[in-house]
CSV table of C-alpha atoms in Angstrom, one decimal:
chain,number,residue,atom,x,y,z
A,107,MET,CA,-17.3,30.3,-46.7
A,108,LYS,CA,-18.4,26.6,-45.5
A,109,THR,CA,-22.0,26.0,-45.2
A,110,VAL,CA,-23.6,24.4,-41.8
A,111,PRO,CA,-25.3,21.2,-42.8
A,112,THR,CA,-29.2,21.3,-42.5
A,113,ALA,CA,-29.3,18.6,-40.1
A,114,PHE,CA,-26.8,20.4,-37.7
A,115,ARG,CA,-28.5,23.7,-37.6
A,116,ALA,CA,-31.7,21.4,-36.4
A,117,ALA,CA,-29.5,19.8,-33.7
A,118,LEU,CA,-28.4,22.9,-32.5
A,119,ALA,CA,-32.0,24.8,-32.6
A,120,LEU,CA,-32.9,21.5,-30.1
A,121,CYS,CA,-30.7,21.9,-27.9
A,122,ALA,CA,-31.2,25.6,-27.3
A,123,ALA,CA,-34.8,24.9,-27.0
A,124,LEU,CA,-34.3,22.4,-24.4
A,125,ALA,CA,-31.7,24.3,-22.7
A,126,LEU,CA,-34.6,27.5,-22.7
A,127,SER,CA,-37.3,25.2,-21.7
A,128,ALA,CA,-34.9,24.3,-18.4
A,129,CYS,CA,-34.8,28.2,-17.2
A,130,PRO,CA,-37.3,28.8,-15.1
A,131,SER,CA,-39.9,31.6,-16.2
A,132,SER,CA,-39.9,34.9,-14.4
A,133,ASN,CA,-43.7,34.2,-14.4
A,134,ALA,CA,-43.5,30.6,-12.8
A,135,PRO,CA,-44.8,30.7,-9.3
A,136,VAL,CA,-42.1,30.0,-6.8
A,137,ALA,CA,-42.7,27.8,-4.0
A,138,PRO,CA,-42.4,29.8,-0.7
A,139,LYS,CA,-39.8,29.2,1.7
A,140,PRO,CA,-40.7,26.7,4.8
A,141,THR,CA,-40.9,29.2,8.0
A,142,VAL,CA,-39.1,28.8,11.1
A,143,GLN,CA,-41.2,29.2,14.0
A,144,PRO,CA,-39.1,30.4,17.0
A,145,PRO,CA,-39.3,28.3,20.1
A,146,ALA,CA,-41.9,29.3,22.6
A,147,PRO,CA,-40.9,31.1,25.6
A,148,LYS,CA,-40.7,28.4,28.6
A,149,PRO,CA,-43.4,29.4,31.1
A,150,LYS,CA,-42.8,30.9,34.1
A,151,PRO,CA,-42.9,28.9,37.1
A,152,GLN,CA,-45.2,29.8,39.6
A,153,ALA,CA,-43.8,31.4,42.9
A,154,VAL,CA,-44.4,29.8,46.2
A,155,VAL,CA,-43.1,32.4,48.5
A,156,ALA,CA,-42.1,31.4,52.0
A,157,LEU,CA,-41.4,33.4,54.5
A,158,ALA,CA,-38.2,32.2,57.1
A,159,LEU,CA,-38.3,33.9,60.4
A,160,GLY,CA,-35.6,33.4,62.5
A,161,GLY,CA,-34.9,33.2,66.3
A,162,GLY,CA,-33.8,36.2,68.6
A,163,ALA,CA,-35.9,36.7,71.6
A,164,SER,CA,-37.4,40.3,72.1
A,165,LYS,CA,-35.9,41.5,68.9
A,166,GLY,CA,-38.8,39.0,67.0
A,167,PHE,CA,-40.8,42.1,67.3
A,168,ALA,CA,-39.0,43.1,64.1
A,169,HIS,CA,-40.6,40.5,62.2
A,170,ILE,CA,-44.2,42.3,62.3
A,171,GLY,CA,-42.5,45.2,60.7
A,172,ILE,CA,-41.1,43.0,58.1
A,173,ILE,CA,-44.4,41.1,57.7
A,174,LYS,CA,-46.3,44.7,57.3
A,175,VAL,CA,-44.1,45.8,54.3
A,176,LEU,CA,-44.3,42.8,52.7
A,177,LYS,CA,-48.2,42.6,53.1
A,178,ALA,CA,-48.6,46.1,52.0
A,179,ASN,CA,-46.6,45.8,48.7
A,180,GLY,CA,-48.2,42.5,47.5
A,181,ILE,CA,-45.5,40.2,48.2
A,182,PRO,CA,-47.5,36.8,48.2
A,183,VAL,CA,-46.6,34.8,51.0
A,184,LYS,CA,-47.9,31.3,51.2
A,185,VAL,CA,-45.6,29.8,53.8
A,186,VAL,CA,-44.6,30.8,57.2
A,187,THR,CA,-41.8,29.0,59.0
A,188,GLY,CA,-40.6,30.1,62.4
A,189,THR,CA,-37.6,29.8,64.7
A,190,SER,CA,-38.4,30.3,68.7
A,191,ALA,CA,-39.0,34.4,68.5
A,192,GLY,CA,-40.0,33.7,64.8
A,193,SER,CA,-42.4,30.7,65.5
A,194,ILE,CA,-44.3,33.1,68.1
A,195,VAL,CA,-45.0,36.4,65.2
A,196,GLY,CA,-45.0,33.3,62.4
A,197,SER,CA,-48.0,31.4,63.7
A,198,LEU,CA,-49.9,34.2,64.6
A,199,TYR,CA,-49.9,35.7,61.1
A,200,ALA,CA,-50.1,32.1,59.5
A,201,SER,CA,-53.4,31.8,61.8
A,202,GLY,CA,-55.1,34.7,59.6
A,203,MET,CA,-54.1,37.4,61.7
A,204,SER,CA,-53.5,41.0,60.0
A,205,PRO,CA,-49.9,43.1,60.5
A,206,ASP,CA,-52.1,45.6,61.8
A,207,ARG,CA,-53.5,42.9,64.6
A,208,LEU,CA,-50.0,41.8,65.1
A,209,GLU,CA,-49.0,44.9,66.3
A,210,LEU,CA,-51.7,46.0,68.5
A,211,GLU,CA,-50.9,42.1,70.2
A,212,ALA,CA,-47.4,43.3,70.3
A,213,GLU,CA,-48.4,46.4,72.0
A,214,ILE,CA,-50.5,45.0,74.4
A,215,LEU,CA,-48.0,41.9,75.6
A,216,GLY,CA,-46.7,41.7,78.6
A,217,LYS,CA,-43.6,39.4,80.0
A,218,THR,CA,-46.1,37.9,82.1
A,219,ASP,CA,-48.2,36.5,79.5
A,220,LEU,CA,-45.5,34.3,78.0
A,221,VAL,CA,-43.4,33.6,81.3
A,222,ASP,CA,-44.4,31.2,84.1
A,223,LEU,CA,-41.4,30.9,86.5
A,224,THR,CA,-40.7,27.4,88.1
A,225,LEU,CA,-38.4,25.6,90.5
A,226,SER,CA,-36.3,23.1,88.3
A,227,THR,CA,-33.1,22.3,87.4
A,228,SER,CA,-33.8,21.9,83.5
A,229,GLY,CA,-35.2,25.4,83.1
A,230,PHE,CA,-37.1,27.8,85.6
A,231,ILE,CA,-39.7,28.9,83.1
A,232,LYS,CA,-42.5,26.0,82.4
A,233,GLY,CA,-43.6,27.2,79.0
A,234,ASP,CA,-47.4,26.6,79.6
A,235,ALA,CA,-48.3,30.1,79.3
A,236,LEU,CA,-46.5,30.6,75.9
A,237,GLN,CA,-48.4,27.4,74.9
A,238,ASN,CA,-51.8,28.5,76.4
A,239,TYR,CA,-51.3,32.1,74.9
A,240,ILE,CA,-50.5,30.8,71.5
A,241,ASN,CA,-53.5,28.6,71.6
A,242,ARG,CA,-56.0,31.3,72.8
A,243,LYS,CA,-54.7,33.6,70.1
A,244,VAL,CA,-55.2,31.1,67.3
A,245,GLY,CA,-59.1,30.2,68.2
A,246,GLY,CA,-57.6,26.7,69.6
A,247,ARG,CA,-56.9,25.7,65.9
A,248,PRO,CA,-54.6,23.1,65.2
A,249,ILE,CA,-51.8,24.2,62.4
A,250,GLU,CA,-52.9,22.0,59.7
A,251,LYS,CA,-56.2,24.9,59.9
A,252,PHE,CA,-54.0,27.7,59.6
A,253,PRO,CA,-54.8,30.2,56.2
A,254,LEU,CA,-50.9,29.6,55.3
A,255,LYS,CA,-48.7,26.8,55.3
A,256,PHE,CA,-47.1,26.7,58.9
A,257,ALA,CA,-44.2,25.4,60.6
A,258,ALA,CA,-42.7,25.7,63.6
A,259,VAL,CA,-38.7,24.5,64.0
A,260,ALA,CA,-37.4,22.9,67.2
A,261,THR,CA,-34.3,21.1,68.1
A,262,ASP,CA,-34.9,17.2,68.9
A,263,PHE,CA,-33.1,17.2,72.4
A,264,GLN,CA,-31.8,13.5,71.8
A,265,SER,CA,-30.9,13.5,68.4
A,266,GLY,CA,-29.8,17.1,67.9
A,267,LYS,CA,-31.9,17.5,64.5
A,268,ALA,CA,-34.3,19.8,63.4
A,269,VAL,CA,-37.8,19.1,63.4
A,270,ALA,CA,-40.6,20.9,61.4
A,271,PHE,CA,-43.7,20.8,63.6
A,272,ASN,CA,-46.9,21.5,60.8
A,273,ARG,CA,-49.9,19.8,62.3
A,274,GLY,CA,-51.1,19.1,65.6
A,275,ASN,CA,-51.3,21.9,68.7
A,276,ALA,CA,-49.6,24.9,67.9
A,277,GLY,CA,-49.0,26.5,71.1
A,278,GLN,CA,-47.3,23.1,72.0
A,279,ALA,CA,-45.3,23.2,68.7
A,280,VAL,CA,-44.5,27.3,69.4
A,281,ARG,CA,-43.5,26.3,72.9
A,282,ALA,CA,-41.1,23.6,71.5
A,283,SER,CA,-39.1,25.8,69.2
A,284,ALA,CA,-39.1,28.6,71.6
A,285,SER,CA,-37.5,26.3,74.8
A,286,ILE,CA,-34.1,28.2,75.2
A,287,PRO,CA,-32.0,25.5,77.1
A,288,ASN,CA,-31.7,26.1,80.5
A,289,VAL,CA,-34.1,29.1,80.5
A,290,PHE,CA,-37.1,27.3,79.6
A,291,GLN,CA,-38.3,23.1,80.4
A,292,PRO,CA,-37.8,21.2,77.4
A,293,ALA,CA,-41.3,20.7,75.6
A,294,VAL,CA,-42.3,17.0,75.8
A,295,ILE,CA,-43.9,15.8,72.5
A,296,GLY,CA,-44.9,12.2,71.9
A,297,GLY,CA,-42.4,11.1,74.4
A,298,ARG,CA,-39.5,13.3,73.1
A,299,ARG,CA,-37.9,16.3,74.5
A,300,TYR,CA,-37.3,19.5,72.4
A,301,VAL,CA,-35.6,22.5,72.6
A,302,ASP,CA,-35.0,25.9,70.9
A,303,GLY,CA,-35.1,25.4,67.1
A,304,GLY,CA,-32.1,28.2,66.7
A,305,LEU,CA,-29.5,25.2,67.6
A,306,SER,CA,-30.3,23.5,64.5
A,307,GLN,CA,-31.9,25.8,62.3
A,308,PRO,CA,-31.5,29.7,63.7
A,309,VAL,CA,-33.5,30.8,60.3
A,310,PRO,CA,-35.3,28.1,59.0
A,311,VAL,CA,-35.1,28.0,55.6
A,312,THR,CA,-34.8,24.5,55.0
A,313,ALA,CA,-38.1,23.9,56.5
A,314,ALA,CA,-39.8,26.6,54.2
A,315,LYS,CA,-38.3,24.4,51.4
A,316,GLY,CA,-39.7,21.3,52.9
A,317,GLN,CA,-43.1,23.1,52.9
A,318,GLY,CA,-43.3,23.4,49.4
A,319,ALA,CA,-41.8,26.8,48.7
A,320,ASN,CA,-39.2,27.6,46.0
A,321,PHE,CA,-38.8,31.3,46.7
A,322,VAL,CA,-37.5,31.8,49.9
A,323,ILE,CA,-37.4,35.3,52.3
A,324,ALA,CA,-35.3,34.7,55.5
A,325,VAL,CA,-35.2,37.2,58.3
A,326,ASP,CA,-32.0,36.8,60.5
A,327,ILE,CA,-32.3,38.9,63.6
A,328,SER,CA,-29.6,37.1,65.7
A,329,ALA,CA,-26.9,38.8,67.0
A,330,ARG,CA,-23.1,37.9,66.4
A,331,PRO,CA,-20.9,36.5,68.6
A,332,SER,CA,-19.3,39.4,70.7
A,333,GLU,CA,-15.9,39.9,72.6
A,334,ARG,CA,-17.8,41.7,75.3
A,335,THR,CA,-17.1,39.7,79.1
A,336,ASN,CA,-18.8,42.8,81.3
A,337,ALA,CA,-22.5,41.1,80.6
A,338,GLY,CA,-25.3,39.5,82.6
A,339,PHE,CA,-26.3,35.9,82.6
A,340,PHE,CA,-28.9,36.3,79.9
A,341,ALA,CA,-26.4,38.0,77.3
A,342,TYR,CA,-23.6,34.9,78.4
A,343,LEU,CA,-26.5,32.5,77.1
A,344,ASP,CA,-27.1,34.8,74.2
A,345,GLN,CA,-23.7,34.7,73.1
A,346,THR,CA,-23.3,30.8,73.9
A,347,LEU,CA,-26.1,30.4,71.8
A,348,ASN,CA,-25.1,32.5,68.9
A,349,ILE,CA,-21.3,30.5,69.0
A,350,MET,CA,-23.3,27.0,68.9
A,351,SER,CA,-25.3,27.8,65.8
A,352,THR,CA,-23.3,30.1,63.5
A,353,SER,CA,-22.4,27.4,61.3
A,354,ALA,CA,-25.8,26.3,61.3
A,355,LEU,CA,-27.2,29.5,60.5
A,356,HIS,CA,-24.5,30.3,57.6
A,357,ASN,CA,-25.7,26.8,56.3
A,358,GLU,CA,-29.8,28.4,56.2
A,359,LEU,CA,-28.7,31.8,54.8
A,360,GLY,CA,-27.3,30.5,51.9
A,361,LYS,CA,-30.4,28.5,50.7
A,362,ALA,CA,-32.6,31.5,50.7
A,363,ASP,CA,-33.3,33.9,47.9
A,364,VAL,CA,-33.6,36.8,49.4
A,365,VAL,CA,-32.1,37.7,53.4
A,366,ILE,CA,-33.3,40.1,55.5
A,367,LYS,CA,-31.3,41.6,58.3
A,368,PRO,CA,-33.0,44.1,60.3
A,369,LYS,CA,-30.4,46.6,62.7
A,370,VAL,CA,-31.8,45.1,66.0
A,371,LEU,CA,-28.6,44.3,67.6
A,372,GLU,CA,-28.9,47.3,69.9
A,373,LEU,CA,-32.0,46.1,71.3
A,374,GLY,CA,-30.7,42.9,73.0
A,375,SER,CA,-31.9,39.6,73.1
A,376,VAL,CA,-33.9,40.0,76.5
A,377,GLY,CA,-35.1,42.9,78.2
A,378,GLY,CA,-36.3,44.8,75.1
A,379,PHE,CA,-39.8,44.5,75.5
A,380,ASP,CA,-39.9,48.1,76.2
A,381,GLN,CA,-38.7,48.8,72.6
A,382,LYS,CA,-41.2,47.1,70.9
A,383,ALA,CA,-42.2,49.9,68.9
A,384,ARG,CA,-38.3,50.5,67.8
A,385,ALA,CA,-38.0,46.9,66.8
A,386,ILE,CA,-41.1,46.9,64.3
A,387,ARG,CA,-40.0,50.2,62.8
A,388,LEU,CA,-36.3,48.6,62.3
A,389,GLY,CA,-38.4,45.6,60.5
A,390,GLU,CA,-40.3,48.1,58.3
A,391,GLU,CA,-36.8,50.0,57.3
A,392,ALA,CA,-35.5,46.9,56.2
A,393,ALA,CA,-38.0,44.8,54.4
A,394,ARG,CA,-38.4,48.3,52.6
A,395,ALA,CA,-34.6,48.6,51.6
A,396,ALA,CA,-35.1,44.9,50.3
A,397,LEU,CA,-38.4,45.3,48.4
A,398,PRO,CA,-36.3,46.0,44.9
A,399,GLU,CA,-34.3,42.6,45.0
A,400,ILE,CA,-37.2,40.7,46.1
A,401,LYS,CA,-39.0,42.4,43.2
A,402,ARG,CA,-36.7,41.6,40.7
A,403,LYS,CA,-35.8,38.1,41.6
A,404,LEU,CA,-39.7,37.4,41.6
A,405,ALA,CA,-40.2,38.6,38.0
A,406,ALA,CA,-38.6,35.2,37.0
A,407,TYR,CA,-41.8,33.7,38.5
A,408,ARG,CA,-45.5,34.1,37.9
A,409,TYR,CA,-48.1,35.0,41.2
């Protein structure tokens, strides 16, 4: 048997020692792995909720029922916009009236409070009565002094464009917004004539966004164009306005986060003052049905 030289054995021993020294000891401390922090959740945006109230003549009493339910369920409306009938109810609510007070005002409201007849080729209702009624009910305050942001939408008679009045004389702004062509005389503001906002923004969602809203609840009480021919003057007028504003209505509703449509078509557009309580109740029913959707979508916001 060959004998391994002493020098070679020494070299092997040295190699083994070096190899062992390179192996980590089970008792040696192990540096902790760096922890990766999950990204911080993106903060929810602050909700700026608007109520965009559409036109529809005396069907507009349904707006009061909508407001009652939203208020009772803590929906934080900060902005109100209104077209025509919606501007009447919206201005009173934005001025600080409670839903119960709105309902009382509807109960005691008579046609003569809003109608002042005149002989004119531009309209047989002047509009002074409506303007004075609103200013009286809001205590003579200009729009910018209201507790809630408010804008009444009218249509510039010359250009056909929507104009949102969010400052100045509240009664004058509402009068402009509700000046149905050939019924009310056009409202004159700053030397320009204005007619019903329903011709340009039947439900004023665009105006609501223009007032800073990022969550808009639209209320559509307009009638759809009908094929009925056995109707009187006001029905024909309503039909004409509906046809003219159909495209604008679809455009506005498409921009809303939630659309509420009370089933008020059977009430008619004019002559429904004796059905005020029913219109309010139909508004309440529609708002309650929409509450789950409103709350689900509002969950993405903080308020």
